mmCIF file of C-alpha atoms in Angstrom:
data_model
loop_
_atom_site.group_PDB
_atom_site.id
_atom_site.type_symbol
_atom_site.label_atom_id
_atom_site.label_comp_id
_atom_site.label_asym_id
_atom_site.label_seq_id
_atom_site.Cartn_x
_atom_site.Cartn_y
_atom_site.Cartn_z
ATOM 1 C CA MET A 712 149.395 131.781 -16.757
ATOM 2 C CA ILE A 713 150.781 131.293 -20.232
ATOM 3 C CA GLU A 714 147.097 130.408 -21.263
ATOM 4 C CA ALA A 715 145.003 132.678 -19.672
ATOM 5 C CA GLN A 716 146.912 135.635 -21.683
ATOM 6 C CA ALA A 717 146.702 133.903 -24.792
ATOM 7 C CA LEU A 718 142.646 133.269 -24.407
ATOM 8 C CA ALA A 719 142.533 136.461 -23.357
ATOM 9 C CA ARG A 720 144.039 138.104 -26.665
ATOM 10 C CA ARG A 721 141.820 135.109 -28.226
ATOM 11 C CA ARG A 722 138.684 136.562 -26.351
ATOM 12 C CA GLU A 723 139.197 140.220 -27.474
ATOM 13 C CA LEU A 724 140.256 139.271 -31.093
ATOM 14 C CA GLY A 725 137.378 137.916 -31.229
ATOM 15 C CA ASP A 726 134.832 140.682 -29.513
ATOM 16 C CA PHE A 727 136.269 143.566 -31.537
ATOM 17 C CA ILE A 728 135.814 141.910 -34.868
ATOM 18 C CA ARG A 729 132.424 141.550 -34.341
ATOM 19 C CA THR A 730 131.904 145.091 -32.980
ATOM 20 C CA GLN A 731 133.720 146.100 -36.226
ATOM 21 C CA ARG A 732 131.389 144.088 -38.219
ATOM 22 C CA GLU A 733 128.440 145.111 -36.832
ATOM 23 C CA ARG A 734 129.678 148.961 -37.692
ATOM 24 C CA VAL A 735 130.060 148.153 -41.317
ATOM 25 C CA ALA A 736 127.081 149.175 -43.504
ATOM 26 C CA PRO A 737 126.314 146.279 -45.829
ATOM 27 C CA GLU A 738 125.936 147.237 -49.964
ATOM 28 C CA ALA A 739 122.739 148.196 -50.925
ATOM 29 C CA GLY A 740 122.662 144.227 -52.996
ATOM 30 C CA MET A 741 122.732 143.086 -49.534
ATOM 31 C CA VAL A 742 120.171 144.799 -48.414
ATOM 32 C CA ALA A 743 117.865 144.193 -51.291
ATOM 33 C CA ALA A 744 118.310 140.789 -51.004
ATOM 34 C CA ARG A 745 116.685 140.422 -47.363
ATOM 35 C CA ARG A 746 115.350 142.214 -44.615
ATOM 36 C CA ARG A 747 118.021 142.967 -41.870
ATOM 37 C CA ARG A 748 117.186 142.277 -38.184
ATOM 38 C CA THR A 749 121.141 142.857 -37.157
ATOM 39 C CA PRO A 750 123.590 146.112 -37.906
ATOM 40 C CA GLY A 751 126.092 145.904 -40.152
ATOM 41 C CA LEU A 752 127.188 142.716 -41.852
ATOM 42 C CA ARG A 753 126.369 139.152 -40.730
ATOM 43 C CA ARG A 754 129.252 136.588 -40.503
ATOM 44 C CA GLU A 755 128.870 134.225 -43.569
ATOM 45 C CA GLU A 756 128.645 138.180 -45.185
ATOM 46 C CA VAL A 757 132.023 138.691 -44.059
ATOM 47 C CA ALA A 758 133.606 136.291 -44.977
ATOM 48 C CA GLN A 759 132.720 136.346 -48.397
ATOM 49 C CA LEU A 760 134.010 139.740 -49.134
ATOM 50 C CA ALA A 761 136.867 138.456 -46.908
ATOM 51 C CA GLY A 762 137.518 135.005 -49.169
ATOM 52 C CA LEU A 763 137.609 133.268 -45.651
ATOM 53 C CA SER A 764 135.630 130.198 -44.707
ATOM 54 C CA THR A 765 132.557 131.019 -42.638
ATOM 55 C CA THR A 766 133.166 128.407 -40.243
ATOM 56 C CA TRP A 767 136.849 129.294 -39.237
ATOM 57 C CA TYR A 768 135.476 133.089 -39.253
ATOM 58 C CA THR A 769 133.040 132.339 -36.422
ATOM 59 C CA TRP A 770 135.561 130.461 -34.101
ATOM 60 C CA ILE A 771 137.627 133.859 -34.515
ATOM 61 C CA GLU A 772 134.903 135.901 -33.195
ATOM 62 C CA GLN A 773 133.868 133.176 -30.872
ATOM 63 C CA GLY A 774 138.019 133.277 -29.092
ATOM 64 C CA ARG A 775 138.671 130.331 -30.386
ATOM 65 C CA ASP A 776 142.206 128.742 -30.737
ATOM 66 C CA VAL A 777 142.425 128.768 -34.664
ATOM 67 C CA SER A 778 145.422 129.233 -36.625
ATOM 68 C CA VAL A 779 144.926 133.222 -38.537
ATOM 69 C CA SER A 780 147.750 133.748 -40.869
ATOM 70 C CA SER A 781 149.087 137.227 -42.353
ATOM 71 C CA HIS A 782 147.074 137.856 -45.416
ATOM 72 C CA ALA A 783 143.929 136.303 -44.444
ATOM 73 C CA LEU A 784 143.567 139.057 -40.951
ATOM 74 C CA ALA A 785 144.904 141.653 -43.854
ATOM 75 C CA ARG A 786 141.499 140.317 -46.406
ATOM 76 C CA LEU A 787 139.517 140.949 -42.805
ATOM 77 C CA ALA A 788 141.077 144.225 -42.239
ATOM 78 C CA ARG A 789 139.792 145.863 -45.187
ATOM 79 C CA THR A 790 136.664 143.522 -45.671
ATOM 80 C CA LEU A 791 136.323 145.681 -42.115
ATOM 81 C CA ARG A 792 136.930 148.897 -43.152
ATOM 82 C CA LEU A 793 139.534 149.553 -40.653
ATOM 83 C CA ASP A 794 141.728 152.182 -40.140
ATOM 84 C CA ARG A 795 145.336 153.088 -39.315
ATOM 85 C CA ALA A 796 145.110 152.137 -35.315
ATOM 86 C CA GLN A 797 142.235 149.748 -35.948
ATOM 87 C CA ARG A 798 144.212 147.458 -38.299
ATOM 88 C CA THR A 799 147.476 147.929 -35.710
ATOM 89 C CA TYR A 800 145.311 146.441 -32.889
ATOM 90 C CA LEU A 801 144.252 144.039 -34.830
ATOM 91 C CA PHE A 802 147.704 142.449 -36.162
ATOM 92 C CA GLU A 803 148.744 143.382 -32.353
ATOM 93 C CA LEU A 804 145.808 141.103 -31.055
ATOM 94 C CA ALA A 805 146.688 138.728 -33.210
ATOM 95 C CA GLY A 806 150.219 138.598 -32.756
ATOM 96 C CA LYS A 807 150.761 138.849 -36.464
ATOM 97 C CA ARG A 808 153.139 140.922 -38.573
ATOM 98 C CA ASP A 809 151.122 143.053 -41.389
ATOM 99 C CA PRO A 810 152.149 142.137 -44.677
ATOM 100 C CA ASP A 811 150.800 145.489 -46.261
ATOM 101 C CA PRO A 812 151.776 147.743 -43.336
ATOM 102 C CA SER A 813 151.644 151.987 -43.400
ATOM 103 C CA ASP A 814 153.354 153.122 -46.736
ATOM 104 C CA SER A 815 156.651 155.088 -45.294
ATOM 105 C CA ASP A 816 156.379 157.203 -48.710
ATOM 106 C CA ASP A 817 153.212 158.677 -46.982
ATOM 107 C CA ASP A 818 153.760 162.509 -46.899
ATOM 108 C CA LEU A 819 154.605 164.364 -43.371
ATOM 109 C CA PRO A 820 152.009 165.890 -42.411
ATOM 110 C CA PRO A 821 152.433 170.826 -42.159
ATOM 111 C CA ALA A 822 151.940 170.474 -38.703
ATOM 112 C CA VAL A 823 155.152 168.195 -38.372
ATOM 113 C CA LEU A 824 157.354 170.211 -40.630
ATOM 114 C CA ALA A 825 156.387 173.322 -38.802
ATOM 115 C CA CYS A 826 157.588 171.376 -35.676
ATOM 116 C CA VAL A 827 160.927 170.602 -36.946
ATOM 117 C CA THR A 828 160.971 173.761 -38.363
ATOM 118 C CA ALA A 829 160.323 175.771 -35.054
ATOM 119 C CA ILE A 830 163.042 173.074 -32.786
ATOM 120 C CA THR A 831 165.891 175.168 -31.870
ATOM 121 C CA ALA A 832 168.685 171.882 -31.556
ATOM 122 C CA PRO A 833 169.653 169.743 -34.536
ATOM 123 C CA ALA A 834 166.069 167.859 -35.092
ATOM 124 C CA TYR A 835 165.625 165.495 -38.019
ATOM 125 C CA VAL A 836 162.822 162.725 -39.124
ATOM 126 C CA LEU A 837 163.754 159.535 -40.830
ATOM 127 C CA ASP A 838 161.524 157.427 -42.151
ATOM 128 C CA ARG A 839 160.268 153.491 -43.052
ATOM 129 C CA ASN A 840 163.632 153.437 -44.613
ATOM 130 C CA TRP A 841 166.032 155.638 -42.969
ATOM 131 C CA GLN A 842 165.806 158.306 -45.348
ATOM 132 C CA ALA A 843 165.660 161.812 -43.998
ATOM 133 C CA ARG A 844 162.423 163.321 -44.798
ATOM 134 C CA ALA A 845 162.350 166.740 -43.374
ATOM 135 C CA CYS A 846 165.129 168.737 -40.718
ATOM 136 C CA ASN A 847 166.130 172.001 -39.942
ATOM 137 C CA ALA A 848 168.400 174.481 -40.110
ATOM 138 C CA ALA A 849 170.567 173.380 -36.848
ATOM 139 C CA ALA A 850 170.388 169.206 -38.099
ATOM 140 C CA GLU A 851 171.882 170.936 -41.420
ATOM 141 C CA ARG A 852 174.763 172.709 -39.566
ATOM 142 C CA LEU A 853 175.601 169.615 -38.183
ATOM 143 C CA PHE A 854 175.536 166.714 -40.133
ATOM 144 C CA THR A 855 177.496 167.836 -43.006
ATOM 145 C CA GLY A 856 178.109 165.417 -45.825
ATOM 146 C CA TRP A 857 174.321 164.038 -45.332
ATOM 147 C CA LEU A 858 171.842 166.604 -44.471
ATOM 148 C CA ASP A 859 173.374 169.402 -46.183
ATOM 149 C CA GLN A 860 173.403 167.365 -49.786
ATOM 150 C CA PRO A 861 169.941 167.962 -51.793
ATOM 151 C CA GLY A 862 168.396 164.647 -52.890
ATOM 152 C CA ALA A 863 167.690 161.441 -50.953
ATOM 153 C CA ARG A 864 169.930 161.200 -47.549
ATOM 154 C CA ASN A 865 169.900 157.726 -46.006
ATOM 155 C CA LEU A 866 171.623 157.997 -42.738
ATOM 156 C CA LEU A 867 172.744 154.358 -43.112
ATOM 157 C CA LYS A 868 174.486 155.110 -46.208
ATOM 158 C CA PHE A 869 175.591 158.614 -44.711
ATOM 159 C CA ILE A 870 177.689 156.339 -42.340
ATOM 160 C CA PHE A 871 178.980 154.129 -44.032
ATOM 161 C CA LEU A 872 179.651 155.242 -47.865
ATOM 162 C CA VAL A 873 180.515 159.248 -47.018
ATOM 163 C CA PRO A 874 184.281 159.279 -46.036
ATOM 164 C CA GLY A 875 183.465 162.013 -44.116
ATOM 165 C CA ALA A 876 181.132 160.205 -41.252
ATOM 166 C CA ARG A 877 183.825 159.184 -39.894
ATOM 167 C CA SER A 878 185.559 162.072 -38.869
ATOM 168 C CA LEU A 879 182.405 163.905 -38.357
ATOM 169 C CA ILE A 880 181.041 161.681 -35.248
ATOM 170 C CA CYS A 881 183.563 160.589 -32.498
ATOM 171 C CA ASP A 882 184.501 156.851 -31.629
ATOM 172 C CA TRP A 883 182.938 156.036 -35.568
ATOM 173 C CA GLU A 884 183.340 151.949 -34.970
ATOM 174 C CA ASN A 885 180.849 152.067 -31.886
ATOM 175 C CA ARG A 886 178.886 154.445 -33.116
ATOM 176 C CA ALA A 887 178.520 152.071 -36.857
ATOM 177 C CA ARG A 888 178.325 149.104 -35.215
ATOM 178 C CA ARG A 889 174.956 149.906 -33.128
ATOM 179 C CA VAL A 890 173.027 151.896 -35.550
ATOM 180 C CA THR A 891 173.813 148.632 -37.401
ATOM 181 C CA ALA A 892 171.971 146.991 -34.248
ATOM 182 C CA GLU A 893 169.742 149.324 -33.978
ATOM 183 C CA PHE A 894 168.965 148.942 -38.335
ATOM 184 C CA ARG A 895 168.771 145.237 -37.389
ATOM 185 C CA ALA A 896 165.962 145.367 -34.890
ATOM 186 C CA HIS A 897 163.933 147.655 -36.622
ATOM 187 C CA TYR A 898 164.118 145.371 -39.914
ATOM 188 C CA ALA A 899 162.409 142.504 -38.504
ATOM 189 C CA SER A 900 159.323 144.507 -38.525
ATOM 190 C CA HIS A 901 159.360 144.213 -42.113
ATOM 191 C CA LEU A 902 161.231 141.464 -43.625
ATOM 192 C CA ASP A 903 159.042 141.638 -46.152
ATOM 193 C CA ASP A 904 160.730 145.324 -47.176
ATOM 194 C CA ARG A 905 162.043 145.081 -50.730
ATOM 195 C CA ALA A 906 162.894 148.274 -50.413
ATOM 196 C CA LEU A 907 164.888 148.132 -47.183
ATOM 197 C CA ARG A 908 166.274 144.402 -48.603
ATOM 198 C CA ARG A 909 167.362 146.441 -51.399
ATOM 199 C CA LEU A 910 169.056 148.868 -48.860
ATOM 200 C CA ILE A 911 170.620 146.177 -47.101
ATOM 201 C CA ASP A 912 172.234 144.179 -50.145
ATOM 202 C CA GLU A 913 173.948 147.667 -51.602
ATOM 203 C CA LEU A 914 175.092 148.628 -48.530
ATOM 204 C CA SER A 915 176.380 145.030 -48.217
ATOM 205 C CA ARG A 916 177.863 144.789 -51.568
ATOM 206 C CA ASP A 917 179.525 148.817 -50.826
ATOM 207 C CA SER A 918 181.216 148.687 -47.360
ATOM 208 C CA ALA A 919 182.842 145.784 -45.663
ATOM 209 C CA GLU A 920 182.221 147.563 -42.556
ATOM 210 C CA PHE A 921 178.312 146.963 -42.964
ATOM 211 C CA ALA A 922 179.070 143.783 -44.264
ATOM 212 C CA ARG A 923 180.769 142.357 -41.076
ATOM 213 C CA MET A 924 178.909 144.420 -38.513
ATOM 214 C CA TRP A 925 174.910 142.986 -40.316
ATOM 215 C CA GLU A 926 176.342 139.380 -39.892
ATOM 216 C CA GLN A 927 177.477 140.109 -36.216
ATOM 217 C CA HIS A 928 173.386 140.281 -35.629
ATOM 218 C CA GLY A 929 174.039 142.623 -32.735
ATOM 219 C CA VAL A 930 170.259 144.153 -31.882
ATOM 220 C CA LEU A 931 169.603 147.405 -29.830
ATOM 221 C CA GLY A 932 166.595 149.479 -29.780
ATOM 222 C CA ARG A 933 166.706 153.060 -30.999
ATOM 223 C CA GLU A 934 167.843 154.799 -27.705
ATOM 224 C CA GLY A 935 168.836 158.014 -26.707
ATOM 225 C CA GLY A 936 172.061 158.507 -24.925
ATOM 226 C CA GLU A 937 175.427 161.344 -25.438
ATOM 227 C CA ARG A 938 176.622 161.720 -28.944
ATOM 228 C CA THR A 939 179.466 163.493 -29.804
ATOM 229 C CA PHE A 940 181.729 165.351 -33.278
ATOM 230 C CA ASN A 941 183.967 167.043 -34.843
ATOM 231 C CA HIS A 942 182.361 169.299 -36.786
ATOM 232 C CA PRO A 943 184.576 170.802 -39.068
ATOM 233 C CA THR A 944 183.496 175.158 -37.640
ATOM 234 C CA ASP A 945 182.288 174.448 -35.023
ATOM 235 C CA GLY A 946 184.913 172.032 -32.909
ATOM 236 C CA PHE A 947 184.781 169.714 -30.413
ATOM 237 C CA LEU A 948 180.201 169.211 -29.898
ATOM 238 C CA ARG A 949 178.093 166.528 -27.298
ATOM 239 C CA TYR A 950 174.198 166.557 -27.104
ATOM 240 C CA GLU A 951 171.610 164.334 -25.986
ATOM 241 C CA GLN A 952 170.057 162.592 -28.381
ATOM 242 C CA VAL A 953 165.930 161.485 -27.817
ATOM 243 C CA THR A 954 163.786 159.687 -30.597
ATOM 244 C CA PHE A 955 159.908 159.938 -30.802
ATOM 245 C CA GLU A 956 157.578 158.232 -33.355
ATOM 246 C CA LEU A 957 154.961 160.267 -33.884
ATOM 247 C CA ALA A 958 151.544 159.259 -32.930
ATOM 248 C CA GLY A 959 149.461 157.763 -35.822
ATOM 249 C CA HIS A 960 152.517 157.562 -38.107
ATOM 250 C CA ALA A 961 154.689 154.771 -36.502
ATOM 251 C CA ASP A 962 157.410 154.795 -39.314
ATOM 252 C CA PHE A 963 158.412 157.936 -38.146
ATOM 253 C CA LYS A 964 160.933 158.452 -35.928
ATOM 254 C CA LEU A 965 161.374 162.200 -34.723
ATOM 255 C CA THR A 966 164.936 162.528 -33.553
ATOM 256 C CA ILE A 967 166.209 165.425 -31.376
ATOM 257 C CA LEU A 968 170.026 166.304 -30.757
ATOM 258 C CA VAL A 969 169.393 168.224 -27.173
ATOM 259 C CA PRO A 970 173.223 170.701 -27.056
ATOM 260 C CA ALA A 971 175.176 169.132 -23.783
ATOM 261 C CA SER A 972 177.542 170.985 -22.244
ATOM 262 C CA ASN A 973 180.796 170.504 -23.840
ATOM 263 C CA ALA A 974 183.499 171.113 -20.858
ATOM 264 C CA ASP A 975 185.422 168.550 -20.248
#
């Protein structure tokens, strides 16, 4: 069963790169060098442009069981001029981690910013480094000491380095442990990201609690559920948290805190 699934993935990978190869317009020098009878690029041309062996590339198109490195796939993606969705699909089929994923410093689309502002419940957007890239007025009011502050607003730094977080977040110890486990699950997809590595080193140096929780190697998906707060002005607050991945912007996560009944 497993072998049949692996074979199906290799065949799909081969068919995918073949169709993309046939859609790439050859450069002028290639057109002048020979009369073309087939659309797109030849296999040997793709191999040469991507710095690959023609035999090795041919075997991939044929769905053979060959070892494919992440960096070789990255060169192939550039040669085939894949867009973001196509590149993600290529790496998923190959079962590899993209060594050069989309940059989390990309600007948020204006429509997303407008959406966050229009939401009446507290809402914010985190990037790959878990920096708040957008938030609305309700979120600024709720997260005192974090979203109401100027400059870089990192969620982990708020939780572990800002003293007020411990009084704002109910059951701080368990929430902090869960967020750390969620961040470790996120980090697994970005092991080569130097900015994330620096963030982990900084937190481990400046927070004994983070260092202890990080070394526990807990792993959890970023899920929704009840979130409670002891707000300095509004008192006890209860929400249901939901998180969405933005289509076409996988490094951005939109989190909304839907007010729940505050009755005991």
